[in-house]
CSV table of C-alpha atoms in Angstrom, one decimal:
chain,number,residue,atom,x,y,z
M,28,UNK,CA,12.5,1.9,-56.8
M,29,UNK,CA,13.2,0.9,-53.1
M,30,UNK,CA,11.7,-2.3,-54.1
M,31,UNK,CA,14.0,-2.9,-57.0
M,32,UNK,CA,16.8,-2.4,-54.7
M,33,UNK,CA,15.7,-4.5,-51.6
M,34,UNK,CA,15.0,-7.3,-54.2
M,35,UNK,CA,18.4,-6.8,-55.4
M,36,UNK,CA,20.2,-7.3,-52.5
M,37,UNK,CA,21.9,-10.8,-51.7
M,38,UNK,CA,20.6,-13.2,-49.2
M,39,UNK,CA,23.7,-12.4,-47.0
M,40,UNK,CA,23.4,-8.7,-46.8
M,41,UNK,CA,19.3,-9.0,-46.2
M,42,UNK,CA,20.4,-11.7,-42.9
M,43,UNK,CA,23.2,-9.3,-41.9
M,44,UNK,CA,21.0,-6.2,-41.5
M,45,UNK,CA,18.1,-8.1,-39.9
M,46,UNK,CA,20.6,-9.5,-37.5
M,47,UNK,CA,22.0,-6.3,-36.4
M,48,UNK,CA,18.4,-4.9,-35.9
M,49,UNK,CA,17.5,-7.9,-33.5
M,50,UNK,CA,21.1,-7.2,-31.7
M,51,UNK,CA,20.1,-3.7,-31.2
M,52,UNK,CA,17.1,-4.0,-30.1
M,53,UNK,CA,17.8,-6.5,-27.4
M,54,UNK,CA,20.6,-4.2,-26.1
M,55,UNK,CA,18.2,-1.4,-25.8
M,56,UNK,CA,15.8,-3.7,-23.8
M,57,UNK,CA,18.6,-4.8,-21.5
M,58,UNK,CA,19.7,-1.3,-20.6
M,59,UNK,CA,16.0,-0.3,-20.2
M,60,UNK,CA,16.3,-3.2,-17.3
M,61,UNK,CA,19.1,-2.4,-15.9
M,62,UNK,CA,18.8,0.9,-14.8
M,63,UNK,CA,15.3,0.6,-13.0
M,64,UNK,CA,17.1,-2.0,-11.3
M,65,UNK,CA,20.3,-0.5,-10.3
M,66,UNK,CA,18.1,2.4,-9.3
M,67,UNK,CA,15.9,0.3,-7.0
M,68,UNK,CA,18.6,-1.5,-5.5
M,69,UNK,CA,20.3,2.2,-4.2
M,70,UNK,CA,16.8,2.7,-2.8
M,71,UNK,CA,16.6,-1.0,-1.3
M,72,UNK,CA,20.2,-0.2,0.4
M,73,UNK,CA,19.1,3.0,2.0
M,74,UNK,CA,16.0,1.5,3.3
M,75,UNK,CA,18.6,-1.3,4.9
M,76,UNK,CA,20.7,1.2,6.2
M,77,UNK,CA,18.0,3.1,7.9
M,78,UNK,CA,16.6,0.3,9.9
M,79,UNK,CA,16.8,-0.7,13.5
M,80,UNK,CA,19.5,-3.0,14.0
M,81,UNK,CA,18.6,-6.5,14.2
M,82,UNK,CA,17.6,-8.1,17.6
M,83,UNK,CA,20.0,-10.0,19.7
M,84,UNK,CA,18.3,-13.7,20.0
M,85,UNK,CA,18.4,-15.3,23.3
M,86,UNK,CA,18.0,-18.8,21.9
M,87,UNK,CA,14.6,-19.2,23.5
M,88,UNK,CA,12.1,-18.6,20.5
M,89,UNK,CA,8.8,-17.6,21.1
M,90,UNK,CA,7.2,-18.2,24.1
M,91,UNK,CA,3.7,-18.3,24.8
M,92,UNK,CA,2.1,-16.2,27.9
M,93,UNK,CA,-1.0,-14.9,29.2
M,94,UNK,CA,-0.4,-11.5,27.5
M,95,UNK,CA,0.3,-13.0,24.1
M,96,UNK,CA,3.0,-14.3,22.0
M,97,UNK,CA,6.6,-13.3,23.6
M,98,UNK,CA,9.2,-13.1,20.7
M,99,UNK,CA,13.2,-12.7,21.1
M,100,UNK,CA,13.0,-9.4,19.6
M,101,UNK,CA,10.3,-8.4,22.1
M,102,UNK,CA,12.7,-9.8,25.2
M,103,UNK,CA,15.6,-8.0,23.5
M,104,UNK,CA,13.7,-4.5,23.6
M,105,UNK,CA,12.8,-5.4,27.4
M,106,UNK,CA,16.5,-5.6,28.0
M,107,UNK,CA,17.5,-2.6,26.1
M,108,UNK,CA,14.7,-0.3,28.0
M,109,UNK,CA,16.2,-1.6,31.3
M,110,UNK,CA,20.0,-1.1,30.2
M,111,UNK,CA,18.9,2.7,29.2
M,112,UNK,CA,18.0,3.2,32.7
M,113,UNK,CA,21.0,1.8,33.8
M,114,UNK,CA,23.1,4.7,32.7
M,115,UNK,CA,20.7,7.4,31.8
M,116,UNK,CA,19.5,7.5,35.1
M,117,UNK,CA,23.2,8.2,36.6
M,118,UNK,CA,23.6,10.4,33.7
M,119,UNK,CA,20.6,12.5,34.6
M,120,UNK,CA,21.4,12.7,38.5
M,121,UNK,CA,24.8,14.1,37.2
M,122,UNK,CA,23.4,16.8,34.9
M,123,UNK,CA,21.0,18.1,38.0
M,124,UNK,CA,24.4,18.4,39.9
M,125,UNK,CA,26.8,19.9,37.6
M,126,UNK,CA,24.6,21.7,34.8
M,127,UNK,CA,25.6,25.3,34.8
M,128,UNK,CA,23.0,25.7,32.3
M,129,UNK,CA,19.3,25.7,33.2
M,130,UNK,CA,18.4,23.9,30.0
M,131,UNK,CA,21.1,21.0,31.3
M,132,UNK,CA,19.6,20.6,34.7
M,133,UNK,CA,16.2,20.6,32.8
M,134,UNK,CA,17.2,17.9,30.7
M,135,UNK,CA,18.4,16.0,34.0
M,136,UNK,CA,15.6,16.2,35.7
M,137,UNK,CA,13.5,15.1,32.7
M,138,UNK,CA,16.0,12.2,32.6
M,139,UNK,CA,15.5,11.2,36.1
M,140,UNK,CA,11.6,11.6,36.0
M,141,UNK,CA,11.2,9.7,32.9
M,142,UNK,CA,13.9,6.8,33.5
M,143,UNK,CA,12.3,6.1,37.3
M,144,UNK,CA,9.1,5.4,35.9
M,145,UNK,CA,10.3,3.7,33.2
M,146,UNK,CA,12.4,1.5,35.1
M,147,UNK,CA,9.6,0.5,37.7
M,148,UNK,CA,7.5,-0.3,34.5
M,149,UNK,CA,10.3,-2.3,32.8
M,150,UNK,CA,11.1,-4.6,36.3
M,151,UNK,CA,7.4,-5.2,36.4
M,152,UNK,CA,7.1,-6.6,32.7
M,153,UNK,CA,10.2,-8.4,33.3
M,154,UNK,CA,8.9,-10.0,36.5
M,155,UNK,CA,5.2,-11.0,34.6
M,156,UNK,CA,7.1,-12.3,31.5
M,157,UNK,CA,9.9,-14.1,33.3
M,158,UNK,CA,12.3,-12.1,31.4
M,159,UNK,CA,16.0,-11.9,33.0
M,160,UNK,CA,17.3,-8.2,33.1
M,161,UNK,CA,20.5,-6.5,33.1
M,162,UNK,CA,21.8,-5.0,36.5
M,163,UNK,CA,24.4,-3.1,35.4
M,164,UNK,CA,25.2,-0.6,32.4
M,165,UNK,CA,26.9,-2.3,29.3
M,166,UNK,CA,30.7,-1.7,28.9
M,167,UNK,CA,30.0,0.9,26.4
M,168,UNK,CA,27.4,3.0,28.6
M,169,UNK,CA,30.0,2.7,31.5
M,170,UNK,CA,32.6,4.1,29.1
M,171,UNK,CA,30.0,6.9,28.3
M,172,UNK,CA,29.2,7.8,32.0
M,173,UNK,CA,33.5,7.7,32.4
M,174,UNK,CA,33.7,10.0,29.8
M,175,UNK,CA,31.1,12.4,31.3
M,176,UNK,CA,32.7,12.2,34.9
M,177,UNK,CA,36.2,13.5,33.4
M,178,UNK,CA,34.9,15.9,31.6
M,179,UNK,CA,34.3,19.7,33.0
M,180,UNK,CA,32.8,22.8,32.6
M,181,UNK,CA,31.2,23.5,29.0
M,182,UNK,CA,32.9,20.5,27.8
M,183,UNK,CA,31.0,18.0,29.9
M,184,UNK,CA,27.9,20.1,29.1
M,185,UNK,CA,28.4,19.3,25.4
M,186,UNK,CA,29.3,15.8,26.0
M,187,UNK,CA,26.2,15.6,27.8
M,188,UNK,CA,23.9,16.6,25.3
M,189,UNK,CA,25.5,14.8,22.7
M,190,UNK,CA,26.1,11.4,23.9
M,191,UNK,CA,22.3,11.2,25.7
M,192,UNK,CA,20.6,12.8,22.2
M,193,UNK,CA,22.6,10.1,20.0
M,194,UNK,CA,21.4,7.2,22.4
M,195,UNK,CA,18.1,8.3,22.4
M,196,UNK,CA,17.8,8.9,18.6
M,197,UNK,CA,19.0,5.2,18.1
M,198,UNK,CA,16.5,3.5,20.5
M,199,UNK,CA,13.7,5.6,19.0
M,200,UNK,CA,13.9,3.6,15.8
M,201,UNK,CA,13.6,0.4,17.8
M,202,UNK,CA,10.8,1.3,20.1
M,203,UNK,CA,8.9,2.4,16.8
M,204,UNK,CA,9.4,-1.1,15.6
M,205,UNK,CA,8.6,-2.9,18.1
M,206,UNK,CA,5.4,-1.0,19.3
M,207,UNK,CA,4.2,-1.7,15.7
M,208,UNK,CA,5.0,-5.5,15.6
M,209,UNK,CA,4.7,-7.1,19.1
M,210,UNK,CA,1.6,-8.9,19.7
M,211,UNK,CA,2.4,-8.9,23.1
M,212,UNK,CA,0.2,-6.4,25.4
M,213,UNK,CA,2.8,-6.1,28.2
M,214,UNK,CA,5.5,-5.4,25.6
M,215,UNK,CA,3.1,-3.0,23.9
M,216,UNK,CA,2.4,-0.9,26.9
M,217,UNK,CA,5.9,-0.6,27.6
M,218,UNK,CA,7.1,0.1,23.9
M,219,UNK,CA,3.8,3.1,24.3
M,220,UNK,CA,5.4,4.5,27.3
M,221,UNK,CA,9.1,4.4,26.3
M,222,UNK,CA,8.2,6.3,22.9
M,223,UNK,CA,6.7,9.0,25.0
M,224,UNK,CA,9.7,9.1,27.3
M,225,UNK,CA,12.3,9.0,24.7
M,226,UNK,CA,10.5,11.7,22.5
M,227,UNK,CA,10.5,13.8,25.7
M,228,UNK,CA,14.0,13.6,26.2
M,229,UNK,CA,15.1,13.6,22.6
M,230,UNK,CA,13.3,17.3,22.6
M,231,UNK,CA,14.6,18.6,25.9
M,232,UNK,CA,18.0,17.7,24.8
M,233,UNK,CA,17.8,19.5,21.6
M,234,UNK,CA,16.4,22.7,23.8
M,235,UNK,CA,20.0,22.8,25.2
M,236,UNK,CA,21.3,23.9,21.7
M,237,UNK,CA,24.2,22.2,22.3
M,238,UNK,CA,23.3,19.1,20.1
M,239,UNK,CA,25.7,18.8,17.0
M,240,UNK,CA,23.0,17.6,14.8
M,241,UNK,CA,26.4,16.3,12.2
M,242,UNK,CA,27.6,14.3,14.8
M,243,UNK,CA,24.7,12.3,15.3
M,244,UNK,CA,25.6,9.9,12.1
M,245,UNK,CA,26.9,6.6,13.0
M,246,UNK,CA,30.0,7.3,11.1
M,247,UNK,CA,31.1,9.8,13.3
M,248,UNK,CA,32.3,9.0,17.1
M,249,UNK,CA,29.8,10.6,19.6
M,250,UNK,CA,32.4,12.4,21.4
M,251,UNK,CA,33.3,14.7,18.7
């Protein structure tokens, strides 16, 4: 019965049915392809957002040294370690003097001790590898120091904990990336020291109980 009905269809009808089947199959295939791509794209965007900021390129390219190749990313890292000490050392000394909570004074002690040693090491690395190092904090770092100098009482302590914790959190991913990628033994040793120092500072700053973790996002001003 079905065979007779099918044979009774016109050529045009059979062509239309076949075309509809093909179009439906193509549409389903396209949907199946697009959905995973869209989800993968979302994951890729999230991974990109979490990656460290690209290094500043000084235009010198990769240089051969006795300690291994030295890239622009390596030099940028060394300079940023130096910059960190130029504002975190004064911030630590200020916390030692102005902190009313023992935890704030302890955090200040760790900042001073850690960056005194790290600064000694980074100067040695800079000299050995011929890297020009900054001698004063960046404009943003100077602004942070100014904010803390103007703040008083509990406002000062909360600002100290938040600004320093946020700065250390941002540099932590950079330290890990350089430690993983560099082929220069001196830069690797500096990254190893910096990793331990930054983690210690993150810990003591969190121990103050004054860090607002919701305020650590890049979308939130660090002073709030």
